[in-house]
Short mmCIF file of C-alpha atoms and ligand atoms in Angstrom, two decimals:
data_model
loop_
_atom_site.label_atom_id
_atom_site.label_comp_id
_atom_site.label_asym_id
_atom_site.label_seq_id
_atom_site.Cartn_x
_atom_site.Cartn_y
_atom_site.Cartn_z
CA MET A 1038 35.50 14.39 -5.02
CA PRO A 1039 32.07 14.19 -5.35
CA THR A 1040 30.28 10.47 -6.02
CA PHE A 1041 27.22 9.89 -8.53
CA PRO A 1042 26.01 7.14 -6.43
CA LEU A 1043 24.14 3.98 -9.18
CA PHE A 1044 21.86 2.97 -6.41
CA PRO A 1045 20.50 4.24 -2.74
CA GLU A 1046 21.78 2.58 0.02
CA GLN A 1047 20.42 -0.51 1.55
CA ALA A 1048 18.57 0.83 4.86
CA SER A 1049 15.55 -1.92 4.87
CA SER A 1050 15.60 -5.50 5.47
CA PHE A 1051 14.59 -6.26 1.19
CA ALA A 1052 17.28 -3.48 0.41
CA SER A 1053 19.66 -6.66 -0.13
CA ARG A 1054 16.68 -8.96 -1.16
CA VAL A 1055 15.14 -6.59 -4.04
CA ASP A 1056 18.81 -5.75 -5.58
CA ALA A 1057 19.71 -9.08 -6.02
CA LEU A 1058 16.99 -9.87 -8.05
CA TYR A 1059 17.70 -7.07 -10.05
CA PHE A 1060 21.19 -7.85 -10.45
CA PHE A 1061 20.16 -10.91 -11.45
CA LEU A 1062 18.28 -9.71 -14.95
CA VAL A 1063 20.55 -7.13 -15.46
CA ALA A 1064 23.63 -9.76 -15.74
CA LEU A 1065 21.18 -12.33 -17.77
CA THR A 1066 20.10 -8.68 -19.73
CA VAL A 1067 23.60 -8.29 -20.43
CA PHE A 1068 24.60 -11.90 -20.83
CA PHE A 1069 21.88 -12.59 -23.83
CA THR A 1070 22.52 -9.40 -25.39
CA LEU A 1071 26.19 -9.88 -25.68
CA LEU A 1072 25.44 -13.73 -27.16
CA ILE A 1073 23.03 -12.60 -29.43
CA GLY A 1074 24.96 -10.09 -30.47
CA GLY A 1075 28.15 -11.44 -30.37
CA LEU A 1076 26.65 -14.73 -32.47
CA LEU A 1077 24.45 -12.26 -35.06
CA ALA A 1078 28.37 -10.89 -35.90
CA VAL A 1079 30.63 -14.11 -36.08
CA PHE A 1080 27.92 -15.87 -38.44
CA ALA A 1081 27.62 -12.84 -41.11
CA ILE A 1082 30.98 -12.83 -41.64
CA GLN A 1083 31.43 -16.80 -41.36
CA TYR A 1084 28.35 -17.34 -43.35
CA ARG A 1085 28.30 -14.51 -45.71
CA ARG A 1086 27.40 -14.62 -49.19
CA ARG A 1087 30.13 -15.37 -51.29
CA SER A 1088 29.52 -15.41 -54.60
CA ASP A 1089 26.19 -13.78 -56.71
CA ASP A 1090 25.82 -17.87 -57.55
CA GLU A 1091 26.49 -19.07 -54.67
CA ARG A 1092 23.74 -21.36 -52.32
CA PRO A 1093 23.11 -22.32 -49.51
CA SER A 1094 23.29 -26.58 -48.66
CA HIS A 1095 20.87 -28.25 -47.16
CA VAL A 1096 20.80 -28.20 -43.14
CA VAL A 1097 18.95 -30.64 -40.97
CA GLU A 1098 18.19 -29.20 -37.34
CA PRO A 1099 19.91 -31.08 -34.69
CA LYS A 1100 16.70 -32.04 -32.49
CA VAL A 1101 18.82 -31.52 -29.29
CA LEU A 1102 18.84 -27.74 -30.81
CA GLU A 1103 15.75 -27.25 -30.69
CA VAL A 1104 15.28 -29.07 -27.60
CA ALA A 1105 18.02 -26.52 -25.83
CA TRP A 1106 16.33 -23.33 -27.05
CA ILE A 1107 13.10 -23.79 -25.24
CA ALA A 1108 14.16 -26.06 -22.26
CA VAL A 1109 16.87 -23.30 -21.12
CA PRO A 1110 15.13 -20.06 -21.45
CA LEU A 1111 11.60 -21.68 -20.10
CA ALA A 1112 14.49 -22.76 -16.86
CA ILE A 1113 15.44 -19.52 -16.34
CA VAL A 1114 11.94 -17.70 -16.35
CA VAL A 1115 10.44 -20.25 -14.39
CA VAL A 1116 13.40 -19.26 -11.31
CA ILE A 1117 12.97 -15.61 -12.34
CA PHE A 1118 8.99 -16.57 -11.45
CA PHE A 1119 9.36 -18.05 -8.28
CA TRP A 1120 12.03 -15.83 -6.86
CA SER A 1121 9.78 -12.57 -7.88
CA ALA A 1122 7.46 -14.17 -6.53
CA GLN A 1123 8.51 -14.54 -2.98
CA LEU A 1124 9.79 -11.34 -2.96
CA TYR A 1125 6.83 -9.73 -3.57
CA ILE A 1126 4.56 -12.06 -1.14
CA SER A 1127 7.40 -11.16 1.38
CA MET A 1128 7.05 -7.65 0.88
CA ASN A 1129 3.03 -7.92 0.76
CA ARG A 1130 2.67 -9.42 4.09
CA PRO A 1131 3.25 -7.38 7.16
CA PRO A 1132 4.11 -9.58 10.07
CA ALA A 1133 1.44 -9.66 12.91
CA ASN A 1134 3.19 -7.63 14.94
CA ALA A 1135 4.28 -4.75 12.69
CA MET A 1136 3.36 -1.28 14.23
CA ASP A 1137 0.60 0.59 12.43
CA VAL A 1138 1.71 4.52 10.73
CA TYR A 1139 -1.56 5.98 8.72
CA VAL A 1140 -0.59 7.96 5.90
CA VAL A 1141 -2.93 10.38 3.65
CA GLY A 1142 -1.36 11.46 0.42
CA LYS A 1143 -2.87 15.31 -0.40
CA ARG A 1144 -1.51 17.50 -3.05
CA TRP A 1145 1.32 18.07 -2.15
CA MET A 1146 2.26 16.63 1.10
CA TRP A 1147 2.21 13.36 3.30
CA LYS A 1148 0.46 13.55 6.21
CA VAL A 1149 1.68 10.71 9.09
CA GLN A 1150 -1.01 9.71 12.11
CA HIS A 1151 0.96 7.50 14.86
CA ILE A 1152 -1.56 5.29 16.48
CA THR A 1153 -0.53 7.24 19.82
CA GLY A 1154 -1.87 10.21 17.68
CA GLN A 1155 1.21 12.16 16.60
CA ARG A 1156 1.00 13.51 13.35
CA GLU A 1157 3.50 14.63 11.19
CA ILE A 1158 3.64 16.28 7.52
CA ASN A 1159 6.50 14.87 5.39
CA GLU A 1160 8.27 13.48 7.46
CA LEU A 1161 7.64 10.00 9.23
CA HIS A 1162 9.92 8.93 12.07
CA VAL A 1163 10.32 5.12 13.00
CA PRO A 1164 12.54 2.89 14.61
CA VAL A 1165 15.01 1.15 13.93
CA GLY A 1166 14.45 -2.88 13.74
CA VAL A 1167 10.61 -3.23 13.93
CA PRO A 1168 8.55 -3.75 10.86
CA ILE A 1169 6.37 -0.88 10.29
CA ARG A 1170 2.99 -1.16 8.38
CA LEU A 1171 2.29 1.78 6.41
CA ASN A 1172 -1.33 2.13 6.03
CA LEU A 1173 -1.88 4.25 2.76
CA THR A 1174 -4.81 6.69 1.41
CA SER A 1175 -5.43 9.76 -0.73
CA GLU A 1176 -7.68 12.18 -0.66
CA ASP A 1177 -7.44 13.64 -4.08
CA VAL A 1178 -5.70 11.97 -7.13
CA ILE A 1179 -3.34 8.59 -6.51
CA HIS A 1180 0.09 9.29 -4.93
CA SER A 1181 3.06 6.79 -4.32
CA PHE A 1182 4.54 6.98 -1.33
CA PHE A 1183 8.43 6.12 -2.40
CA VAL A 1184 11.20 5.10 -0.33
CA PRO A 1185 14.59 4.37 -2.49
CA ALA A 1186 16.34 3.57 0.65
CA PHE A 1187 14.11 1.12 2.04
CA ARG A 1188 13.24 -0.63 -1.45
CA VAL A 1189 9.57 0.32 -0.82
CA LYS A 1190 7.18 2.19 -3.12
CA LYS A 1191 3.40 1.69 -3.12
CA ASP A 1192 0.29 3.65 -4.27
CA ALA A 1193 -2.30 6.11 -2.30
CA ILE A 1194 -4.98 5.66 -3.71
CA PRO A 1195 -8.00 7.67 -3.00
CA GLY A 1196 -11.16 5.44 -1.26
CA ARG A 1197 -8.72 2.83 -1.09
CA TYR A 1198 -6.35 1.23 1.92
CA SER A 1199 -3.46 -0.25 0.94
CA VAL A 1200 -0.12 -1.80 2.96
CA ALA A 1201 3.45 -1.63 2.12
CA TRP A 1202 6.27 -2.51 5.11
CA PHE A 1203 9.09 -2.62 5.40
CA GLN A 1204 11.95 -2.74 8.60
CA ALA A 1205 14.51 -0.38 8.83
CA THR A 1206 18.05 -1.67 9.61
CA ARG A 1207 19.61 1.83 10.60
CA PRO A 1208 19.19 4.87 12.05
CA GLY A 1209 19.51 7.83 9.66
CA ALA A 1210 17.47 10.14 7.46
CA TYR A 1211 16.03 8.35 3.68
CA HIS A 1212 14.66 10.92 1.33
CA LEU A 1213 10.39 9.70 1.02
CA PHE A 1214 9.19 10.99 -2.72
CA CYS A 1215 5.73 11.20 -4.21
CA ALA A 1216 6.39 8.73 -6.94
CA GLU A 1217 3.45 9.16 -9.57
CA TYR A 1218 2.50 12.63 -10.96
CA CYS A 1219 -0.46 14.28 -9.04
CA GLY A 1220 0.03 17.86 -10.74
CA THR A 1221 2.34 21.23 -10.52
CA LYS A 1222 4.13 20.70 -7.34
CA HIS A 1223 4.54 16.61 -7.54
CA SER A 1224 8.07 16.96 -7.70
CA GLY A 1225 7.90 19.12 -4.51
CA MET A 1226 6.25 16.17 -2.57
CA ILE A 1227 8.74 15.06 -0.83
CA GLY A 1228 9.96 14.13 2.50
CA SER A 1229 12.41 12.32 4.91
CA VAL A 1230 12.39 9.62 6.85
CA THR A 1231 14.35 9.35 9.86
CA VAL A 1232 15.13 5.81 11.56
CA MET A 1233 15.86 6.02 15.44
CA GLU A 1234 17.24 3.99 17.96
CA PRO A 1235 14.01 2.50 20.06
CA ALA A 1236 14.68 4.25 22.49
CA ARG A 1237 15.13 8.01 21.07
CA PHE A 1238 12.27 7.41 19.44
CA GLN A 1239 9.83 6.39 22.25
CA ALA A 1240 11.47 10.00 23.67
CA TRP A 1241 10.53 11.72 20.17
CA LEU A 1242 7.18 9.47 20.93
CA ALA A 1243 6.61 11.43 24.55
CA GLY A 1244 7.84 14.97 23.05
CA GLY A 1245 5.63 16.36 21.12
CA ALA A 1246 2.26 14.39 21.87
CA SER A 1247 -1.03 15.89 20.67
CA GLY A 1248 -2.68 14.23 23.89
CA MET A 1249 -4.85 12.21 22.20
CA SER A 1250 -4.55 8.99 20.56
CA LEU A 1251 -5.90 7.64 17.24
CA ALA A 1252 -8.62 5.77 19.07
CA ALA A 1253 -9.31 8.69 20.96
CA GLY A 1254 -9.96 11.24 18.23
CA GLY A 1255 -11.87 8.68 16.64
CA GLU A 1256 -14.41 8.36 19.89
CA LYS A 1257 -14.20 11.98 20.03
CA LEU A 1258 -15.84 12.21 16.60
CA PHE A 1259 -18.10 9.29 17.21
CA ASN A 1260 -19.45 11.41 19.48
CA GLU A 1261 -19.37 14.60 17.62
CA LEU A 1262 -20.83 13.74 14.30
CA ALA A 1263 -23.58 11.71 16.76
CA CYS A 1264 -23.04 8.18 15.12
CA VAL A 1265 -23.35 7.19 18.50
CA THR A 1266 -27.23 8.23 18.85
CA CYS A 1267 -27.89 5.18 16.44
CA HIS A 1268 -24.98 2.81 16.52
CA ARG A 1269 -25.71 1.41 19.97
CA ALA A 1270 -26.45 -1.85 21.29
CA ASP A 1271 -29.73 -0.95 22.88
CA SER A 1272 -32.93 -1.94 21.28
CA GLN A 1273 -33.35 1.39 20.40
CA ALA A 1274 -31.32 1.39 17.96
CA ARG A 1275 -31.37 2.35 14.30
CA GLY A 1276 -28.05 1.53 13.62
CA PRO A 1277 -26.18 -1.91 14.07
CA SER A 1278 -24.20 -2.03 16.85
CA LEU A 1279 -20.02 -1.85 16.33
CA ASP A 1280 -18.66 -3.59 19.47
CA GLY A 1281 -16.47 -6.44 18.18
CA LEU A 1282 -17.16 -5.78 14.92
CA PHE A 1283 -13.87 -5.22 13.34
CA GLY A 1284 -12.93 -8.49 11.62
CA LYS A 1285 -16.09 -10.07 11.96
CA PRO A 1286 -18.61 -11.60 9.24
CA VAL A 1287 -21.89 -9.13 8.30
CA LYS A 1288 -24.69 -9.89 6.56
CA LEU A 1289 -26.29 -7.40 3.90
CA GLN A 1290 -29.60 -7.29 2.49
CA ASN A 1291 -28.76 -8.72 -1.01
CA GLY A 1292 -27.72 -11.88 1.30
CA GLU A 1293 -24.50 -10.79 0.22
CA THR A 1294 -21.57 -11.62 3.64
CA VAL A 1295 -18.43 -9.21 3.96
CA THR A 1296 -15.83 -8.83 6.39
CA ALA A 1297 -15.51 -5.52 8.38
CA ASP A 1298 -12.18 -4.80 7.51
CA GLU A 1299 -11.00 -1.05 6.87
CA GLU A 1300 -12.51 -1.18 3.75
CA TYR A 1301 -16.19 -1.83 4.68
CA ILE A 1302 -16.18 0.62 7.58
CA ARG A 1303 -14.70 3.55 5.28
CA GLU A 1304 -17.40 2.33 2.62
CA ALA A 1305 -20.11 1.83 5.11
CA ILE A 1306 -19.09 5.52 6.61
CA VAL A 1307 -19.02 7.25 2.96
CA THR A 1308 -21.94 5.82 1.11
CA PRO A 1309 -23.70 3.65 3.78
CA VAL A 1310 -26.08 3.04 1.27
CA ALA A 1311 -24.07 0.40 -1.05
CA LYS A 1312 -23.80 -2.27 1.30
CA THR A 1313 -27.01 -1.94 3.88
CA VAL A 1314 -26.50 -4.53 6.70
CA ALA A 1315 -29.21 -6.95 7.05
CA GLY A 1316 -31.97 -6.35 9.00
CA TYR A 1317 -31.52 -2.31 9.30
CA GLN A 1318 -33.09 -0.06 7.21
CA PRO A 1319 -30.90 1.97 4.61
CA ILE A 1320 -31.68 5.83 6.84
CA MET A 1321 -27.92 6.40 7.47
CA PRO A 1322 -26.75 9.69 5.78
CA THR A 1323 -23.62 9.53 3.66
CA TYR A 1324 -20.42 11.59 5.66
CA GLN A 1325 -18.70 12.42 2.12
CA GLY A 1326 -16.83 15.06 2.34
CA LEU A 1327 -17.95 15.64 6.71
CA VAL A 1328 -14.98 13.86 7.29
CA SER A 1329 -11.67 13.78 6.59
CA GLU A 1330 -9.37 10.90 5.34
CA GLU A 1331 -7.54 11.90 8.40
CA GLY A 1332 -10.87 11.74 10.57
CA LEU A 1333 -11.79 8.29 8.76
CA LEU A 1334 -8.74 6.37 10.03
CA GLN A 1335 -9.52 8.13 13.60
CA LEU A 1336 -13.09 6.75 13.35
CA ILE A 1337 -11.98 3.29 11.76
CA ALA A 1338 -9.21 2.43 14.57
CA TYR A 1339 -12.16 4.02 17.18
CA ILE A 1340 -14.31 0.69 16.12
CA ARG A 1341 -11.32 -1.22 15.89
CA THR A 1342 -10.88 -0.99 19.85
CA LEU A 1343 -14.73 -1.62 20.35
CA LYS A 1344 -14.89 -5.31 21.76
CA GLY A 1345 -17.99 -6.97 23.16
CA PRO A 1346 -20.42 -9.48 21.28
CA ALA A 1347 -20.23 -9.71 17.53
CA GLY A 1348 -22.37 -6.79 15.83
CA GLY A 1349 -25.15 -6.81 13.78
CA GLU A 1350 -26.63 -9.38 16.35
CA ALA A 1351 -29.04 -6.73 17.97
CA PRO A 1352 -32.44 -6.97 16.81
CA PRO A 1353 -32.75 -4.45 14.66
CA ALA A 1354 -34.81 -1.03 15.57
CA ALA A 1355 -38.91 -1.64 15.15
CA ALA A 1356 -38.41 1.23 12.18
CA GLU A 1357 -39.05 4.11 14.18
CA ALA A 1358 -40.17 6.69 11.72
CA ALA A 1359 -38.15 9.38 13.25
CA LYS A 1360 -35.17 10.34 11.02
CA PRO A 1361 -31.77 9.90 13.14
CA ASP A 1362 -30.13 12.65 14.51
CA VAL A 1363 -27.40 12.88 12.39
CA LYS A 1364 -28.65 16.56 10.45
CA LYS A 1365 -28.37 18.33 13.44
CA ALA A 1366 -24.60 17.46 13.63
CA ARG A 1367 -23.57 17.51 10.26
CA ASP A 1368 -25.22 21.43 10.24
CA ALA A 1369 -23.36 21.81 13.53
CA ARG A 1370 -20.08 21.27 11.57
CA THR A 1371 -20.82 23.40 8.38
CA PRO A 1372 -18.94 26.82 8.70
CU1 LIG B 635 1.62 13.17 -5.20
CU2 LIG B 635 2.83 12.92 -7.12
#
């Protein structure tokens, strides 16, 4: 006999918590629907008008009743608020030891990169029992990464990095959907998440290795795009040094201070003039369209690995008039 499961299976650490809240809300709704609907019917019959000249008797509302219908719903919504807020917060705060996976949505596929450089399309392999942090973005329109069995759904938005996390509790293969209408083949933008035992996952990771980690790919791009000609630690540098930059505050020309996180670095590559670093000229050209979203993720992974003294402290170049060498690199990359 075919079965019609009403709910997807529970395969992540917060699946049962999400379901508990959901069932509580359903039960609450059913209870009050029956209560109010039932009372409505009973009262309509019991207090119906029995003759044309009947007049209602004077009613004095008891204060107790009034207090009750304010206090009881208030107590219920406060419970719902704290319950769901607590769940929301834990779903949005990946643990520090989470394994990073980079996902780029594109019409109409999911492109996945692992930190080791492994790439997948419409598939994601993860170990069981390990928290996974998904770093999502899109290279065209808004998509939404949805794995019902994990109760994970997060929008992948062009120009932004959004984070979601999960910890799979059982090995197996689970459906992956796009849950945001993104064009004609939106319904075909599906895939699967394969949860494996850690040892098998390691074997999978080692097999088919592309030979280059995410950060190494970023370093290669950094040299190919000639970023290195300007972003050097010496006094000839026309741009701020990137050593030890990641996660540090950066002083801008306009006096503001921002944190050098993924979002900031992405913007600095795609729209450099948006936030010029204090003490430097806004001479960096835009790399919009020259670096793919995956390339940006690689560059960020590389910049993240650069250790050293905090960036931005080297004295600015004595305003070298010479245009940076990037034009050549851009031409070289233009087919
Ligand atoms: Cu991508 Cu719908």
